[in-house]
CSV table of C-alpha atoms in Angstrom, one decimal:
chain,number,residue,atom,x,y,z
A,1,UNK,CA,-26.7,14.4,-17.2
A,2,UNK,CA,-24.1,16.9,-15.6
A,3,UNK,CA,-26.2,18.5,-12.4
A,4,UNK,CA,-26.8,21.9,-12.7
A,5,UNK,CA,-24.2,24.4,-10.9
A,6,UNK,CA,-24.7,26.6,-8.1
A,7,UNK,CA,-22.8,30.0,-8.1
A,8,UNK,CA,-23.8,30.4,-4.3
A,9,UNK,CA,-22.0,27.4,-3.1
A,10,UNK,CA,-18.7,28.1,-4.7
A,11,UNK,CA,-15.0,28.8,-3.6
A,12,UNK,CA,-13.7,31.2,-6.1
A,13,UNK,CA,-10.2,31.1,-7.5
A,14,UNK,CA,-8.3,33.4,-10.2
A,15,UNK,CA,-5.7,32.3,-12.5
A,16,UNK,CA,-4.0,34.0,-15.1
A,17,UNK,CA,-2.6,32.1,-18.2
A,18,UNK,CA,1.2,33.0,-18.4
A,19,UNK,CA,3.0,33.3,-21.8
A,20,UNK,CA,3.6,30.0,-22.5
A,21,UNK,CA,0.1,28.6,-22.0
A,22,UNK,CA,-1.1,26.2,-24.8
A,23,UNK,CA,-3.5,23.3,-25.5
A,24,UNK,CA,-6.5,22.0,-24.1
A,25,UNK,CA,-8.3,23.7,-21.4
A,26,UNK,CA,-8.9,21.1,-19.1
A,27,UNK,CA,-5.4,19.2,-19.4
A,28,UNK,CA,-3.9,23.7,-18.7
A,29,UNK,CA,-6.1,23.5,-16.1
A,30,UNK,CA,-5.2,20.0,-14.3
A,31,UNK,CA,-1.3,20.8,-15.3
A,32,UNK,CA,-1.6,24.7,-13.5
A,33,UNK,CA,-3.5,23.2,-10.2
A,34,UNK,CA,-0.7,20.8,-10.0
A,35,UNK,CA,-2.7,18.0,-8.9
A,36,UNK,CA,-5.5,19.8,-6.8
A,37,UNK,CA,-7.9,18.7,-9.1
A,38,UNK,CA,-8.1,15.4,-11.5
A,39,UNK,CA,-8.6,16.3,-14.7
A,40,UNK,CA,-11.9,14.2,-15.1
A,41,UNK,CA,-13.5,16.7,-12.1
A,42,UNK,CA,-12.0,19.6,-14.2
A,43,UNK,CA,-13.9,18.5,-16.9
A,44,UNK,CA,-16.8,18.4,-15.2
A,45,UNK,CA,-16.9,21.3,-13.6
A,46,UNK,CA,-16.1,22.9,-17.2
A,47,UNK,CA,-19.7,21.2,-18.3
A,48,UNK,CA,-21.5,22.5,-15.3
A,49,UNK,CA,-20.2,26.5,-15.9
A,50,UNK,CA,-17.9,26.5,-13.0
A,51,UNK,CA,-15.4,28.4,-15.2
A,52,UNK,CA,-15.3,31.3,-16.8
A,53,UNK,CA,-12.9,33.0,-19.2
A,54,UNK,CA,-12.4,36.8,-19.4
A,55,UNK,CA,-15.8,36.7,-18.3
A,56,UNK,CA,-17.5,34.5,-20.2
A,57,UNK,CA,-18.7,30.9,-19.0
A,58,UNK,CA,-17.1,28.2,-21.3
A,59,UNK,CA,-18.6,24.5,-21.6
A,60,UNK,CA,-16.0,22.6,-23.8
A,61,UNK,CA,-12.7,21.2,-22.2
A,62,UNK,CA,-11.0,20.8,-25.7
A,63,UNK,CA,-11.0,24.6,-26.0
A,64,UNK,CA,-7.8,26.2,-26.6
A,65,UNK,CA,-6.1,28.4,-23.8
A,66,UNK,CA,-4.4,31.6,-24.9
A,67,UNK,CA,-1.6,33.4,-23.2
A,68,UNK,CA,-2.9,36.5,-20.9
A,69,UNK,CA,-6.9,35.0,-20.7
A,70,UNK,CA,-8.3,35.6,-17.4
A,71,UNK,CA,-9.5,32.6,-15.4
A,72,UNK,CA,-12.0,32.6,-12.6
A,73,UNK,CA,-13.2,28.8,-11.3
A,74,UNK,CA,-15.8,28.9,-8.8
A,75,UNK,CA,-15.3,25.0,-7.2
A,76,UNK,CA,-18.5,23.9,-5.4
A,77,UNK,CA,-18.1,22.7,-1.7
A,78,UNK,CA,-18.2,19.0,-2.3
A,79,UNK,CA,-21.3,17.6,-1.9
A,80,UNK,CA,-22.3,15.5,1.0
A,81,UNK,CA,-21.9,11.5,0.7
A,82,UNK,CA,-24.8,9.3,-0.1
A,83,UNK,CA,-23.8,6.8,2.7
A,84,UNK,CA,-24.4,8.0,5.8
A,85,UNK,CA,-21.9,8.3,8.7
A,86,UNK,CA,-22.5,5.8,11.1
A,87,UNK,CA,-20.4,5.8,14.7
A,88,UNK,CA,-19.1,1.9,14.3
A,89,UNK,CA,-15.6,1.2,16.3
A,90,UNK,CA,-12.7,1.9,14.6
A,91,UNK,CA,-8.8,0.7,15.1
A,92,UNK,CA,-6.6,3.6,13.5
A,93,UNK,CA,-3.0,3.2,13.9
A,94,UNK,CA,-2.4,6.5,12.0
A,95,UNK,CA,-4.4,9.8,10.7
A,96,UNK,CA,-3.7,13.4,9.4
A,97,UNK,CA,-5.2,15.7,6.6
A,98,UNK,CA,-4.7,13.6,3.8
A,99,UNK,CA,-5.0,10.0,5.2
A,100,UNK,CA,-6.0,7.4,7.7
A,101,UNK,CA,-4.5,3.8,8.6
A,102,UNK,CA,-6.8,1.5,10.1
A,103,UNK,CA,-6.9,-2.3,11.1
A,104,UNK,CA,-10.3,-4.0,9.4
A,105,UNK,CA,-11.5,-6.7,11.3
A,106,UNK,CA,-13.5,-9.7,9.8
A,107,UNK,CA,-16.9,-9.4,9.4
A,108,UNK,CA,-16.4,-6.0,8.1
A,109,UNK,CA,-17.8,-5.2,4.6
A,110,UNK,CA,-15.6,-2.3,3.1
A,111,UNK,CA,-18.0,-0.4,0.8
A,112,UNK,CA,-22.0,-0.1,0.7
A,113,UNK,CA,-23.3,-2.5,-2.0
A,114,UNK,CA,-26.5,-5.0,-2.3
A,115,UNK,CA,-27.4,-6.6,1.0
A,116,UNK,CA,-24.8,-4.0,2.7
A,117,UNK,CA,-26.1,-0.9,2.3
A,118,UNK,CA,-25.4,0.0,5.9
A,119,UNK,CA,-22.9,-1.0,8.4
A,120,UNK,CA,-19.9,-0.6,6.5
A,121,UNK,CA,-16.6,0.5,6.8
A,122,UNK,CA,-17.4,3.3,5.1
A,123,UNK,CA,-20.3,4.4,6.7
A,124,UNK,CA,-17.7,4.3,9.8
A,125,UNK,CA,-15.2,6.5,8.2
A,126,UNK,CA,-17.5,9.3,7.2
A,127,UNK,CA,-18.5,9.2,11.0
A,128,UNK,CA,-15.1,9.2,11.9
A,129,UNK,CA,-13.3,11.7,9.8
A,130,UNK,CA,-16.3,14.1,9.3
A,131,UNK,CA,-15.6,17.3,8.0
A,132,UNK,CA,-11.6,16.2,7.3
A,133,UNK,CA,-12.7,14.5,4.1
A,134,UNK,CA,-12.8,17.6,1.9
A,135,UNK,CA,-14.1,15.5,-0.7
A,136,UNK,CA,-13.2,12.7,-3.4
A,137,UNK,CA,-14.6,13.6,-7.4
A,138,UNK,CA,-16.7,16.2,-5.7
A,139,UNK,CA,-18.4,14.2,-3.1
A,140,UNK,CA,-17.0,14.7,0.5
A,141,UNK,CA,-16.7,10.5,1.2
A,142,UNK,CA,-13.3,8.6,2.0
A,143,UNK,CA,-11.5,7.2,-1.1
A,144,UNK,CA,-10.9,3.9,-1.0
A,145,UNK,CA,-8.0,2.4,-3.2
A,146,UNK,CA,-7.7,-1.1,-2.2
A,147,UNK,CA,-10.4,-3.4,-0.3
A,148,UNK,CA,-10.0,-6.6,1.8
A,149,UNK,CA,-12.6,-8.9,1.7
A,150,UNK,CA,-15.5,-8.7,4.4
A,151,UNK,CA,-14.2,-11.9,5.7
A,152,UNK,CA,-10.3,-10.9,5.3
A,153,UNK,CA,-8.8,-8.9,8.4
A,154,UNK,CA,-6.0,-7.0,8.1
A,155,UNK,CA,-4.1,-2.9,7.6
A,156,UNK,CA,-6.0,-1.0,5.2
A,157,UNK,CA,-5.5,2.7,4.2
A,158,UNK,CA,-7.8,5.1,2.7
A,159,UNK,CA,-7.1,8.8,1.6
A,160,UNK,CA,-9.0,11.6,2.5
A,161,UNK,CA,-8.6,14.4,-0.5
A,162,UNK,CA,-8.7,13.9,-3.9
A,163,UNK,CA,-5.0,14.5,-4.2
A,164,UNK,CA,-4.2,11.6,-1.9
A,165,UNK,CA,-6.5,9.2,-3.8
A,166,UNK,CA,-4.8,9.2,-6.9
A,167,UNK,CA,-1.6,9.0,-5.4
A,168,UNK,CA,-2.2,6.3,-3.2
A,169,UNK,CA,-4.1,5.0,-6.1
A,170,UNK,CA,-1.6,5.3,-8.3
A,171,UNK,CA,1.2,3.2,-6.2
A,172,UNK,CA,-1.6,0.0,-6.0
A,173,UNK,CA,-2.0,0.3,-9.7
A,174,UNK,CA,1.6,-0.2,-9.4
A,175,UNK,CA,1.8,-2.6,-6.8
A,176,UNK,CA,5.2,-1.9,-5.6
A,177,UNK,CA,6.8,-2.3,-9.1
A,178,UNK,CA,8.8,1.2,-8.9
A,179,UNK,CA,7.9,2.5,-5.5
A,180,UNK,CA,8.2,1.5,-1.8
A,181,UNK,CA,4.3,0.2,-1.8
A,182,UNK,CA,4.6,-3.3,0.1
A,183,UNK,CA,1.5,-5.5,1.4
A,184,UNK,CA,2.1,-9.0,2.8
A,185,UNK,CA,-0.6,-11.5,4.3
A,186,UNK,CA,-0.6,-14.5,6.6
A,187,UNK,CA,-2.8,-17.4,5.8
A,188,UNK,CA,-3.1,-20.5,7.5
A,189,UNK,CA,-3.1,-23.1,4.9
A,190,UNK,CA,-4.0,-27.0,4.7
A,191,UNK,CA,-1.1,-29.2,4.0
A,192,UNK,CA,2.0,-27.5,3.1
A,193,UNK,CA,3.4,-26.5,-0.7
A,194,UNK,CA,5.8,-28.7,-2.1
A,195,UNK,CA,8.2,-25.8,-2.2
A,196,UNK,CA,8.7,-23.7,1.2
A,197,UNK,CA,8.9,-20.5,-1.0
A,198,UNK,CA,7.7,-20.2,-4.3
A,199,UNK,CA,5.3,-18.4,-6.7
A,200,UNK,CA,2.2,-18.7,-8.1
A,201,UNK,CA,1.7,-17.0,-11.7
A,202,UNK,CA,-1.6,-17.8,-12.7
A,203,UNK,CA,-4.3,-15.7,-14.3
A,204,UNK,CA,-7.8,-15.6,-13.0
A,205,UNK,CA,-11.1,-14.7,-13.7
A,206,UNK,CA,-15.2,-15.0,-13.5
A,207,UNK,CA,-15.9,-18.9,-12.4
A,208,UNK,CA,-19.6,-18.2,-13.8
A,209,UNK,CA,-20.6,-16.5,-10.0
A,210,UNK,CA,-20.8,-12.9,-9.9
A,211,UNK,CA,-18.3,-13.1,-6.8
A,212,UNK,CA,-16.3,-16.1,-7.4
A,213,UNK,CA,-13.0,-16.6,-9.4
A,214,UNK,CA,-10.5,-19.1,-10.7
A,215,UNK,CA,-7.7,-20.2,-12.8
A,216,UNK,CA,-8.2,-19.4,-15.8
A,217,UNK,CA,-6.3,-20.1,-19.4
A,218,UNK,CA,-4.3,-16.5,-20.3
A,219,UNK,CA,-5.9,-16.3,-24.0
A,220,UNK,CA,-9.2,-16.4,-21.9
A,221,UNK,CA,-11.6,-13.2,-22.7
A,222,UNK,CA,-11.8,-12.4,-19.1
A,223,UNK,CA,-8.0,-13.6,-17.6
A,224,UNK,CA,-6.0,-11.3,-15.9
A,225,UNK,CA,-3.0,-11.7,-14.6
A,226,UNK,CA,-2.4,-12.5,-11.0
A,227,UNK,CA,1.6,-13.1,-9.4
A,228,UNK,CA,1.4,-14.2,-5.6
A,229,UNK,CA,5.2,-14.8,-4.0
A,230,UNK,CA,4.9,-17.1,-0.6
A,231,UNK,CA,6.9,-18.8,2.2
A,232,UNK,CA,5.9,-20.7,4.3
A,233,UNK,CA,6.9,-19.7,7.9
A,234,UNK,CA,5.1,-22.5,10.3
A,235,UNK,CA,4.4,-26.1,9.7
A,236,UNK,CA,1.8,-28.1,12.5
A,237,UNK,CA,1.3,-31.6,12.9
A,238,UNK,CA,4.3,-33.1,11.1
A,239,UNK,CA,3.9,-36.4,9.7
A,240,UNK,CA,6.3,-39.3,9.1
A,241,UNK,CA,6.0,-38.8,5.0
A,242,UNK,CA,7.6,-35.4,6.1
A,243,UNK,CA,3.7,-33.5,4.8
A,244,UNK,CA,2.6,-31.8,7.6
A,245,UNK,CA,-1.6,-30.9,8.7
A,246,UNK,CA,-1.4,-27.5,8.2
A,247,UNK,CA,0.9,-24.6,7.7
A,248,UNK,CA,1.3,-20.9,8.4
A,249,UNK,CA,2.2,-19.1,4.9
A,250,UNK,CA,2.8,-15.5,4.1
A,251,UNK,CA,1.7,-14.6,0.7
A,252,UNK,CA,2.6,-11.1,-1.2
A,253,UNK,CA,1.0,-9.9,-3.8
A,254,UNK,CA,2.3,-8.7,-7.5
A,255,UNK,CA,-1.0,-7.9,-8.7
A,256,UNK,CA,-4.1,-7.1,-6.7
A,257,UNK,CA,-7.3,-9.7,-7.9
A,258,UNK,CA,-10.2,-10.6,-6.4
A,259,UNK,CA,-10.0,-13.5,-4.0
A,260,UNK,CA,-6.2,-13.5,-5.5
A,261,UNK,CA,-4.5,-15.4,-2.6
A,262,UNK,CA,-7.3,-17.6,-1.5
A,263,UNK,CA,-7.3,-18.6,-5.7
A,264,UNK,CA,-4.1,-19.2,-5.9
A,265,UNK,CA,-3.7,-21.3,-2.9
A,266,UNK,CA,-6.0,-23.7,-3.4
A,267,UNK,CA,-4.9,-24.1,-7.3
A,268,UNK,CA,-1.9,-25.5,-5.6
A,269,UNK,CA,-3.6,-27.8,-3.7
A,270,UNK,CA,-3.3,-25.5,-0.1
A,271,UNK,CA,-6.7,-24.1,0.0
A,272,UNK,CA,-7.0,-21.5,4.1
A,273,UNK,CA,-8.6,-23.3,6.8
A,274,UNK,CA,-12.1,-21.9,6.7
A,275,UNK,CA,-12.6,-20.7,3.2
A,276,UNK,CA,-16.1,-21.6,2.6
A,277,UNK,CA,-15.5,-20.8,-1.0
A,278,UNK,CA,-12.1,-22.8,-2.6
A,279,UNK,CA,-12.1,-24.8,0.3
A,280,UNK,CA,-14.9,-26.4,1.3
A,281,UNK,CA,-14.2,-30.1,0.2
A,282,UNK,CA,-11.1,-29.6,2.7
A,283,UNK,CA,-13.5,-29.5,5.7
A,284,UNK,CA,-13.4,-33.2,6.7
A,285,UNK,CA,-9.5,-32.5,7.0
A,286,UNK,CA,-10.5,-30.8,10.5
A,287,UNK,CA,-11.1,-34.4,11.2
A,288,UNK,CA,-7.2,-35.7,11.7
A,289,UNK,CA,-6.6,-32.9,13.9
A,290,UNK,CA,-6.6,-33.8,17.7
A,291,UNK,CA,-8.6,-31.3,20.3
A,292,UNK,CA,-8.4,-28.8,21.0
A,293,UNK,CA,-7.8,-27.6,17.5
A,294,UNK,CA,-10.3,-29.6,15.8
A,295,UNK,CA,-13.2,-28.3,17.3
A,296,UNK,CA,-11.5,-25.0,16.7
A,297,UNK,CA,-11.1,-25.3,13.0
A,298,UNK,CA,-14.8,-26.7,13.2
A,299,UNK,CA,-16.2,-23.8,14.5
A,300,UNK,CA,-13.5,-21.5,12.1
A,301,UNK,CA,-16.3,-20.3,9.6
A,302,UNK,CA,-13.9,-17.4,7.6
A,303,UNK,CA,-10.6,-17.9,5.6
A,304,UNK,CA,-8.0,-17.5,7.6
A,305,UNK,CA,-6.0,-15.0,6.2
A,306,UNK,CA,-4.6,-11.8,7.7
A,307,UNK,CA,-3.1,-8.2,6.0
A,308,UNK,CA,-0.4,-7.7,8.7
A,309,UNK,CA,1.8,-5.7,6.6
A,310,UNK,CA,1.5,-2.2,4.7
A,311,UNK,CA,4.1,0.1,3.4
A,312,UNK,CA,3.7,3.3,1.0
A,313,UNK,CA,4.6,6.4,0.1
A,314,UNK,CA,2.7,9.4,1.7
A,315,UNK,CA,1.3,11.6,-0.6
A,316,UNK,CA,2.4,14.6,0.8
A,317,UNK,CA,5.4,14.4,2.2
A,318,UNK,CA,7.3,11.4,0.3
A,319,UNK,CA,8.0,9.9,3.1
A,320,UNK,CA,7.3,5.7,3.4
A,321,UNK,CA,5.1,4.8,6.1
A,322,UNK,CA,5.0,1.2,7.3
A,323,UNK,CA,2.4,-0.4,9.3
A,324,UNK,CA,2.5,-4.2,10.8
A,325,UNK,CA,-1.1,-5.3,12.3
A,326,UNK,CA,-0.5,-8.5,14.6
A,327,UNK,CA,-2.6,-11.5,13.9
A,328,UNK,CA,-6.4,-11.5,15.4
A,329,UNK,CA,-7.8,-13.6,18.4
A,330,UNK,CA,-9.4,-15.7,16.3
A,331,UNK,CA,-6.8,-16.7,14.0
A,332,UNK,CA,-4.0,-16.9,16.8
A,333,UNK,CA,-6.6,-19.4,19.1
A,334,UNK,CA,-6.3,-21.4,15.7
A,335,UNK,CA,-2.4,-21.0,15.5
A,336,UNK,CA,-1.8,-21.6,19.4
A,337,UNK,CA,-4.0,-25.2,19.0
A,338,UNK,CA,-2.1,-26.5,16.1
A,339,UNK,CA,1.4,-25.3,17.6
A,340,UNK,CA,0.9,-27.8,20.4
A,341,UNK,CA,0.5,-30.7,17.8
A,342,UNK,CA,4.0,-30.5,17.7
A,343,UNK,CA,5.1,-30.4,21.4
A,344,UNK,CA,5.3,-26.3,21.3
């Protein structure tokens, strides 16, 4: 049920409908605003009697809007976020009014959810930004448009306005197909592909856990695609069949799944040191490795993969904005220790 509205707690704005206004009220509406407002929170402020037309509320979006009506929307300051702000460290490498860059770290869960209702990255950013968010879909929270996983560190960046969401949101729904959207992640990886560079085009879905995926067949009800491009840039512990212990890949994404790298990797045989999910019967592996690094890889309880690289398009100004994050301590102990296995 649409809440009811409250005149008191409105910002007013006029409009009058020029000579060539036609069609719908809310898609008038979300054309006129040019992009202040989505059209889905223009509809629901329609159904709550936020607008009014020569004076008289109106509740149906599909009304038709006539040249020379009078248009008064009084917009509700957004409403405070059901998270709470909570003052937890944060790495930003860049903020203004409409977004901020940050670096995750592991061990950082993005959004509130079951078992996580607090601690969050979220619960940091309301903290953080405070009164800057000016609200997402009415609700003054940050807008996330892509997440890592808790485990997964890495460059992440969330928009602050309702505008910026959907932009932003709109380049990941993309992924970089017709715009200058770029991510790229480094994963250290058992073994090493067959091919230094290749790509994996393999659809995924459920794997009958609520949280897991795999490969699955494309005429499958629940398959959706899923293109990872990688290279492998380091290769540790070189043996004389020319296969190697390990290796140091970057991956970049086409599409944007669930677990999508740590999936496809393993379907190929390469599974990332630590992956307690889709690479657990690789554990013994840690085995062949001399010290230090097998203790290290041991002790490695997280996949090791790392967003080190985001590029977009800023909402505002059009202007592409790239961001490199170097690798964390504990993935870069891990690199260090298997370097020396080759004399470096």
């Amino acid at each position: 049920m649409t809440a009811p509205f409250k005149q008191a707690d409105a910002v007013r704005k006029e409009l009058i409908a020029g000579d060539d206004a036609e069609g719908r009220l809310d898609a008038w509406l979300a054309l006129t605003l040019e992009g202040d407002l989505s059209r889905s929170r223009i509809k629901a402020l329609i159904e709550q009697g936020a607008i009014s037309i020569n004076g008289q509320v109106v509740h149906e979006a599909k009304r038709k809007i006539r040249p020379g009506e009078h248009l008064l929307i009084a917009m509700p300051e957004p409403e405070d976020p059901e998270p709470k702000g909570e003052d937890i460290p944060l790495d930003v490498l860049y903020e203004d009014d409409d977004l901020i860059v940050l670096v995750k770290p592991a061990g950082l869960v993005v959004h509130p959810g079951a078992g996580n209702w607090t601690g969050t990255l979220v619960n940091a950013l309301i903290h953080h930004c405070g009164d800057s968010l000016s609200g997402i879909g009415g609700v003054r929270r940050p807008g996330i448009v892509h997440r890592l996983d808790k485990e997964t560190s890495g460059v992440m960046v969330v928009a602050k306005n309702d505008l910026s969401h959907r932009h932003l949101a709109a380049q990941f729904a993309d992924h970089g197909r017709s715009g200058p959207l770029e991510r790229a992640y480094q994963a250290v990886v058992w073994g090493r592909p067959q091919s230094l560079r290749g790509t994996i085009d393999a659809a995924l879905g459920r794997a009958g856990d609520r949280t897991k995926r795999t490969v699955k067949h494309e005429d499958s009800d629940d398959a959706r695609e899923a293109i990872t491009h990688y290279e492998v840039v380091e290769r540790y512990g070189q043996q004389p069949d020319a296969s190697c212990l390990a290796s140091l890949v970057e991956c970049r994404l086409e599409t944007g799944r669930t677990h999508q790298i740590r999936v496809h990797m393993a379907h190929i045989g390469h599974p990332l040191l630590g992956d307690p999910d889709y690479g657990a019967a690789f554990k013994t592996k840690a085995n062949r490795l001399p010290e230090p690094a097998k203790t290290l890889v041991k002790d490695f309880h997280r996949q090791a993969l790392h967003a080190y690289l985001l590029a977009f398009e800023h909402p505002s100004t059009g202007e592409t904005l790239h961001f490199e994050a170097p690798l964390p301590e504990d993935m870069q102990v891990i690199i260090d220790a298997l370097q020396t296995m080759d004399g470096n």
